[in-house]
Structure formats: structure tokens, C-alpha cells
Coordinates of C-alpha atoms in Angstrom, one line a residue:
X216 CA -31.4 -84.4 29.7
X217 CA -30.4 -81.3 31.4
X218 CA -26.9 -82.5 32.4
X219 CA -26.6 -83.2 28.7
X220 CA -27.7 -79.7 28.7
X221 CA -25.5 -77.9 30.5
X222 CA -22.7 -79.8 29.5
X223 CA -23.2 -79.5 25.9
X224 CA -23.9 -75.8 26.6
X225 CA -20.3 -75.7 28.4
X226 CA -19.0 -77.2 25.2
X227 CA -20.2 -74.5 23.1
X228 CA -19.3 -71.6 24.9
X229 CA -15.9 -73.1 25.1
X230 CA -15.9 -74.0 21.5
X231 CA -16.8 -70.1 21.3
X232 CA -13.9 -68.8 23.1
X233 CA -11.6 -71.0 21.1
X234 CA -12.9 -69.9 17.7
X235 CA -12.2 -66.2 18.9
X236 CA -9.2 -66.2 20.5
X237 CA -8.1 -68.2 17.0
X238 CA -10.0 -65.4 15.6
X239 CA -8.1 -62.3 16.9
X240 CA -5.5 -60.5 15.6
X241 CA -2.1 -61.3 16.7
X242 CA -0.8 -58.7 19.4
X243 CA 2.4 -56.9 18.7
X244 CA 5.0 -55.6 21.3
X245 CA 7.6 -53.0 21.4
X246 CA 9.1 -52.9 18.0
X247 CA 12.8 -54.3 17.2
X248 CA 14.5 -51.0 16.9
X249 CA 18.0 -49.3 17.0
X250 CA 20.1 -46.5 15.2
X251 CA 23.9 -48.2 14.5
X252 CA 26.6 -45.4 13.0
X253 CA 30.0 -45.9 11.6
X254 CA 32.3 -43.4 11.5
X255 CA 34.4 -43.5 8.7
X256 CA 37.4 -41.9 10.6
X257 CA 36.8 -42.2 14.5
X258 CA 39.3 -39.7 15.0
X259 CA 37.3 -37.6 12.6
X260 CA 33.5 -37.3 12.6
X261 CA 33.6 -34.7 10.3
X262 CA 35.0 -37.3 7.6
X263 CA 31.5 -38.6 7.4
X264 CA 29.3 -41.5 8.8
X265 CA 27.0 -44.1 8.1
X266 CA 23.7 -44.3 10.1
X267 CA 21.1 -47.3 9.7
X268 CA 18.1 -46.8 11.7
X269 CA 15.2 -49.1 11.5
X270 CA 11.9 -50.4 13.0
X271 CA 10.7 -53.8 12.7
X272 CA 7.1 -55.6 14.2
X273 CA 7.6 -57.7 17.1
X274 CA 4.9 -60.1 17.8
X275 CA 4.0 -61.0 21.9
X276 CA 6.0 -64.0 22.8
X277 CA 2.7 -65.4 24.5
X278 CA 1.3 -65.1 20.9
X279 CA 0.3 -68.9 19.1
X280 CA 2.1 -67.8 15.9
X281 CA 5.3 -65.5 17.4
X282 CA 7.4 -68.0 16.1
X283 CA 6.6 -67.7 12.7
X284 CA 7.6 -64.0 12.5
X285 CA 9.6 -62.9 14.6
X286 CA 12.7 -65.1 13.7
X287 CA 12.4 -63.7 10.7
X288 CA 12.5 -59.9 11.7
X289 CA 15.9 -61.1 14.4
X290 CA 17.5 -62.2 11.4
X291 CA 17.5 -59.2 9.7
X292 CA 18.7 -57.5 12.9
X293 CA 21.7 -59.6 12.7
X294 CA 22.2 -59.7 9.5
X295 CA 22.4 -55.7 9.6
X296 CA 24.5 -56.1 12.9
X297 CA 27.0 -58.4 11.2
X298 CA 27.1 -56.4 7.9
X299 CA 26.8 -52.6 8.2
X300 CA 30.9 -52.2 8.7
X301 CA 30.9 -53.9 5.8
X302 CA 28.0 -51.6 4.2
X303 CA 29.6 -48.4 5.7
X304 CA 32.9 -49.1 3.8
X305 CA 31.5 -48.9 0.3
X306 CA 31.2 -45.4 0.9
X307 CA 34.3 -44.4 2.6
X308 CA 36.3 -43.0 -0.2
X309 CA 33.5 -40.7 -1.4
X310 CA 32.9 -39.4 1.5
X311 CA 29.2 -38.8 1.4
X312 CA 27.2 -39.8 4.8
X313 CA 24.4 -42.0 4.5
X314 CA 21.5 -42.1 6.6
X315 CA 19.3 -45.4 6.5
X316 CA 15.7 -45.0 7.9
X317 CA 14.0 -48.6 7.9
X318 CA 10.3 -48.1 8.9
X319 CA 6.8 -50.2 8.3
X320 CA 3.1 -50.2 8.3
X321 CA 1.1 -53.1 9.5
X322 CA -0.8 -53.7 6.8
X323 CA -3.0 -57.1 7.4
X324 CA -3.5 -58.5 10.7
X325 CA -5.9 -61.6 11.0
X326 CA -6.4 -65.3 12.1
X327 CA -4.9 -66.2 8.5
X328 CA -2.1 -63.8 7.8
X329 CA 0.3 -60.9 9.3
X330 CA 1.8 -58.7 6.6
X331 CA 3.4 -56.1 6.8
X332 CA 5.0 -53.2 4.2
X333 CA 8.3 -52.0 5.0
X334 CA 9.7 -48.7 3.4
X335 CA 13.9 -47.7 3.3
X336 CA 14.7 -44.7 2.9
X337 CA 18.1 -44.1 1.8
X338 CA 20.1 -40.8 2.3
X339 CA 23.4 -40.2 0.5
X340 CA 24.4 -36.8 0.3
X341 CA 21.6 -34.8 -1.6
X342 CA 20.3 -38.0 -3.3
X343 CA 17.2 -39.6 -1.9
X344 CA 16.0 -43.1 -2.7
X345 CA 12.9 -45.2 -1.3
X346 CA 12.3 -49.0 -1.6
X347 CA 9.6 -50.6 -0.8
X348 CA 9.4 -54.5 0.2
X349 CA 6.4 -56.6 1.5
X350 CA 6.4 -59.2 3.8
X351 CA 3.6 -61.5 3.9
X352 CA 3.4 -64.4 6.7
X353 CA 1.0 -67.1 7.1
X354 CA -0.8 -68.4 10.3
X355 CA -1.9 -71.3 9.3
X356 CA 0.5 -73.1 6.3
X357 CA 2.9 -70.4 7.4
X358 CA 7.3 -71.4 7.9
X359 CA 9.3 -70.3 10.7
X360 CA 11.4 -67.6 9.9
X361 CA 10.3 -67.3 6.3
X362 CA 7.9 -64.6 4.2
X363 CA 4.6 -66.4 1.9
X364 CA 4.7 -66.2 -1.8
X365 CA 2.5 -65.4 -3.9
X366 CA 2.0 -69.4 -5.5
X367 CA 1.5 -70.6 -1.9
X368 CA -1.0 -67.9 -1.1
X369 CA -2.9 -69.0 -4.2
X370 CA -3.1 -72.5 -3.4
X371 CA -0.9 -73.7 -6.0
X372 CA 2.2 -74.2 -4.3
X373 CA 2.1 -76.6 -0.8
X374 CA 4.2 -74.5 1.7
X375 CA 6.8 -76.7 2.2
X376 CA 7.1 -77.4 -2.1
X377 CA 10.7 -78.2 -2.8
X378 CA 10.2 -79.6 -5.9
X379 CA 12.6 -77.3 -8.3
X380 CA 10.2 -78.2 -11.8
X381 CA 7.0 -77.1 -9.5
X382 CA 8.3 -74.1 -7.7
X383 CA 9.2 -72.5 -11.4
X384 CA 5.7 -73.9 -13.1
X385 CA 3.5 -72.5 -11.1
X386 CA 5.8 -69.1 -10.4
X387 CA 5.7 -68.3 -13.9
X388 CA 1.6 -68.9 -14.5
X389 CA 1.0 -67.2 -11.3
X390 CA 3.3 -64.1 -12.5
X391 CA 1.3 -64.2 -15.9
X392 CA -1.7 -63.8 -14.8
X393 CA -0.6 -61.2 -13.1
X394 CA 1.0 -59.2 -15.2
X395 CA -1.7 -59.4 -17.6
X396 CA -4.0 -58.2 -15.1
X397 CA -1.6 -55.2 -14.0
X398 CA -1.2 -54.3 -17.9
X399 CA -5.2 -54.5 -18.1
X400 CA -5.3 -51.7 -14.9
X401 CA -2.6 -49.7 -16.7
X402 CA -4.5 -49.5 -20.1
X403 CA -7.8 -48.6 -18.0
X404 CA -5.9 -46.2 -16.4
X405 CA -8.7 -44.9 -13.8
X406 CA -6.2 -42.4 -11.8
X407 CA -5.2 -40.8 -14.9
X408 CA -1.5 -41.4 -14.0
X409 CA 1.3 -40.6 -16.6
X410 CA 2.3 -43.9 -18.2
X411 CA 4.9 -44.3 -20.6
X412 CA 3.0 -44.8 -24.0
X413 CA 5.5 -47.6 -25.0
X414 CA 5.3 -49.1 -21.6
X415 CA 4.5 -53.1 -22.5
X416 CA 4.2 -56.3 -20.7
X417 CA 7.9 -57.1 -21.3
X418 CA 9.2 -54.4 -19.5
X419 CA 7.9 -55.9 -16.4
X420 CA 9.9 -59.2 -16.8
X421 CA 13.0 -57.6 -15.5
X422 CA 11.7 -55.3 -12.2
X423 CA 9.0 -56.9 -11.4
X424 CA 8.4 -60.3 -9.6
X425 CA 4.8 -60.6 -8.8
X426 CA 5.6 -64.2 -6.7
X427 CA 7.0 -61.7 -3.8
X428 CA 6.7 -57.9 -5.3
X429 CA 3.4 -58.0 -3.0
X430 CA 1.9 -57.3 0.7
X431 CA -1.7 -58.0 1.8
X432 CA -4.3 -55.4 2.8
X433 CA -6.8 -55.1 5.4
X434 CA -9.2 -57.7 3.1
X435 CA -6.3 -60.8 2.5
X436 CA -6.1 -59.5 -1.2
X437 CA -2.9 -58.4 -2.8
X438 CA -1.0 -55.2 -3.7
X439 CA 1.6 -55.4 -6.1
X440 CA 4.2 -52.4 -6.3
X441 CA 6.3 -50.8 -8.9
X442 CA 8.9 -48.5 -7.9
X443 CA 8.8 -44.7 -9.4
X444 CA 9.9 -44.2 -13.0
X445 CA 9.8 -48.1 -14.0
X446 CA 6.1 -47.9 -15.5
X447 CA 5.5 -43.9 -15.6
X448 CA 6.8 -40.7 -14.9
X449 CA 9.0 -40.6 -11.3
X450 CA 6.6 -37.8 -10.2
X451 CA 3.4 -40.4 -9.6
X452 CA 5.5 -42.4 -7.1
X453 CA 4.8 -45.4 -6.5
X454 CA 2.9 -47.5 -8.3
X455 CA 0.2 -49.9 -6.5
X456 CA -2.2 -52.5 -8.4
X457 CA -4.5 -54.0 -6.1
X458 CA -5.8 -57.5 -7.1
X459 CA -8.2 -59.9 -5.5
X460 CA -7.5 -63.4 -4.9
X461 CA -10.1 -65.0 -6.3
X462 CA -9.7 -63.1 -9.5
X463 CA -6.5 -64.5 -10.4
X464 CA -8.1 -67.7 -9.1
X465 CA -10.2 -67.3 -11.6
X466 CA -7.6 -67.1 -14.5
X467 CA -5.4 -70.3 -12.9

């Protein structure tokens, strides 16, 4: 009885360990960052110049789920690599330098998901313009190299779904529901923020795409985005409805 004891102990400390270590937080290392310029005229600098600097997460290789994220983050390095001649001659002839500033914020870290909210800020001459884009992964369900959408984080979508019919099914209720529920936290209006009085469901069909217009904060729920001027005056900014799962659960 007390071997059974002390080895069933063993077990349980060990199971222990395991549930923790699945538990923690994924550990980041140094960020995937550069600053690339192109001179429009080599021979000139004063013609102008196109600078792209950004910062992406970089999870430790010795991480579990590394390779469900950081694939994704080199391919956007090497996409911007490969393209940003390409970029920089768009913008040649008016000769206007541009300065790109790609940063993010870490926004849920957990043993289900790692999302982050990244934030461009474009520079061309004395125009300034910021996008926001979120990037939800998932540990568990999750796809190499590839973000989670809003269907799959509900449940209703399997994360490997390929069926065409399915994918846009359960897109659209998903984006209802949400939508409704965004109009609903508009007409409530708790901030006082200045809405457009004629601002209406329909005018979200065209900018706004709940399925990925979304990142995760520190609780799993979601944050959906608008970007200044769609929904309200530009001077409120940004524009953030934060939703909890099982609410639109709820409505599904």
C-alpha cells in the first residue's frame, strides 16, 4: 500500500507539472525587427526615400507551439523583403518620402491562445494614417503559419473546414450576430462618443468583417475595431466593441 503510495503520489506531482507547464504562457524572444529604405534616386537622397520599419513577436524556439506562430510572422518578413522596391516605386514620381512604423502589443497570452494587435503607422509627407490589424492564434486547434477566425474561435467552424458552402454559412451568422450586437453598444452609447446619427447596420457591411476585424484580450473574449471616421467623428479614434464569447454563443 505505500509503494502504491508513493508512486501514485509521483504520478500526481508529475501530472501537476504537466498541467502547468501546458498552463503557462508561451515565452517570447527578441522580436523580428528591421528598418529597410529605398532611395528613390541613389545618386540623390534628397529625391526622397521609402522607410519600412517594423516589430513583430517571436516566440522561443524551445516553445511547444513556436511553430504555429512564428511562420507566420517570417512570412510577412519576406513578403515585405520581396515587395518593398515594388512598394517604394508607387511613390517615386511624387516624390513624397514615406516612413512605415509596424509595431504591436501582446494582447492575450495563455495555454489556449496568443494574440496579438498590430498597429502601422504610415507617414507620407504631412499625411498621417494608422491601421490597425489583429492576429489571433490558437494553441490547441491552431494551423501552422495561419491567424484563427472568428467561426473557428466560436466553435462553429472545425479548423481545418474547407468546405466552400460551410465557410460562408457560418461566416455570415457569426458576422450577424455581431453586428447586431455592435449596433446595440452603439445605440447604448455608454462613452458618449460622437456617432453619426444615420450611422446603420448596413454601413458596416462594406468596412467591417467581424470573422477577422478582431484580437483577443487578456480574458479570451473579443475586440472588434473600426477604424476613425467609419462609425463617428475621426476625432474619437478608434473605435473598440468588446464582446464576450459566450454572449454571441448565446445568439448562435
Amino acid at each position: 500500500m505505500k509503494r502504491f503510495l508513493s508512486v501514485l503520489s509521483a504520478f500526481l506531482i508529475l501530472f501537476s507539472a504537466v498541467r502547468t507547464c501546458l498552463a503557462d504562457p508561451l515565452m517570447l524572444d527578441t522580436d523580428l525587427a528591421d528598418t529597410l529604405t529605398v532611395l528613390y534616386n541613389p545618386d540623390d537622397p534628397s529625391a526622397g526615400s521609402y522607410t519600412y520599419s517594423y516589430r513583430y513577436p517571436h516566440i522561443a524556439e524551445t516553445e511547444p507551439d513556436a511553430d504555429k506562430i512564428n511562420p507566420f510572422y517570417a512570412d510577412q518578413v519576406y513578403t515585405l523583403e520581396t515587395n518593398i522596391h515594388f512598394m517604394a516605386d508607387g511613390y517615386v514620381d511624387s516624390g513624397k518620402s514615406v516612413a512605415v512604423n509596424v509595431s504591436y502589443e501582446c494582447t492575450c497570452n495563455n495555454d489556449q491562445f496568443f494574440s496579438v494587435l498590430i498597429r502601422k503607422e504610415s507617414v507620407i509627407g504631412d499625411m498621417v494614417r494608422c491601421v490597425w490589424t489583429g492576429h489571433t492564434f490558437s494553441r490547441q486547434d491552431g494551423l501552422s503559419d495561419a491567424t484563427f477566425d472568428l467561426p473557428r474561435l466560436l466553435g462553429i467552424l472545425k479548423a481545418g473546414e474547407q468546405d466552400e458552402y460551410q465557410l460562408a454559412r457560418q461566416t455570415e451568422k457569426a458576422g450577424r450576430i455581431v453586428r447586431e450586437m455592435i449596433m446595440d453598444q452603439i445605440a447604448e452609447n455608454p462613452g458618449s462618443l460622437p456617432y453619426f446619427d444615420d450611422f446603420t447596420e448596413e454601413d458596416l457591411l462594406d468596412v467591417f468583417y467581424p470573422e477577422e476585424d478582431f484580437y483577443l484580450n487578456a480574458d479570451g473574449n473579443p475586440v472588434f475595431y473600426l477604424e476613425p471616421g467609419i462609425a463617428a467623428e475621426e476625432s474619437a479614434g478608434y473605435l473598440v466593441f468588446p464582446v464576450r464569447l459566450e454572449d454571441i454563443a448565446d445568439e448562435l
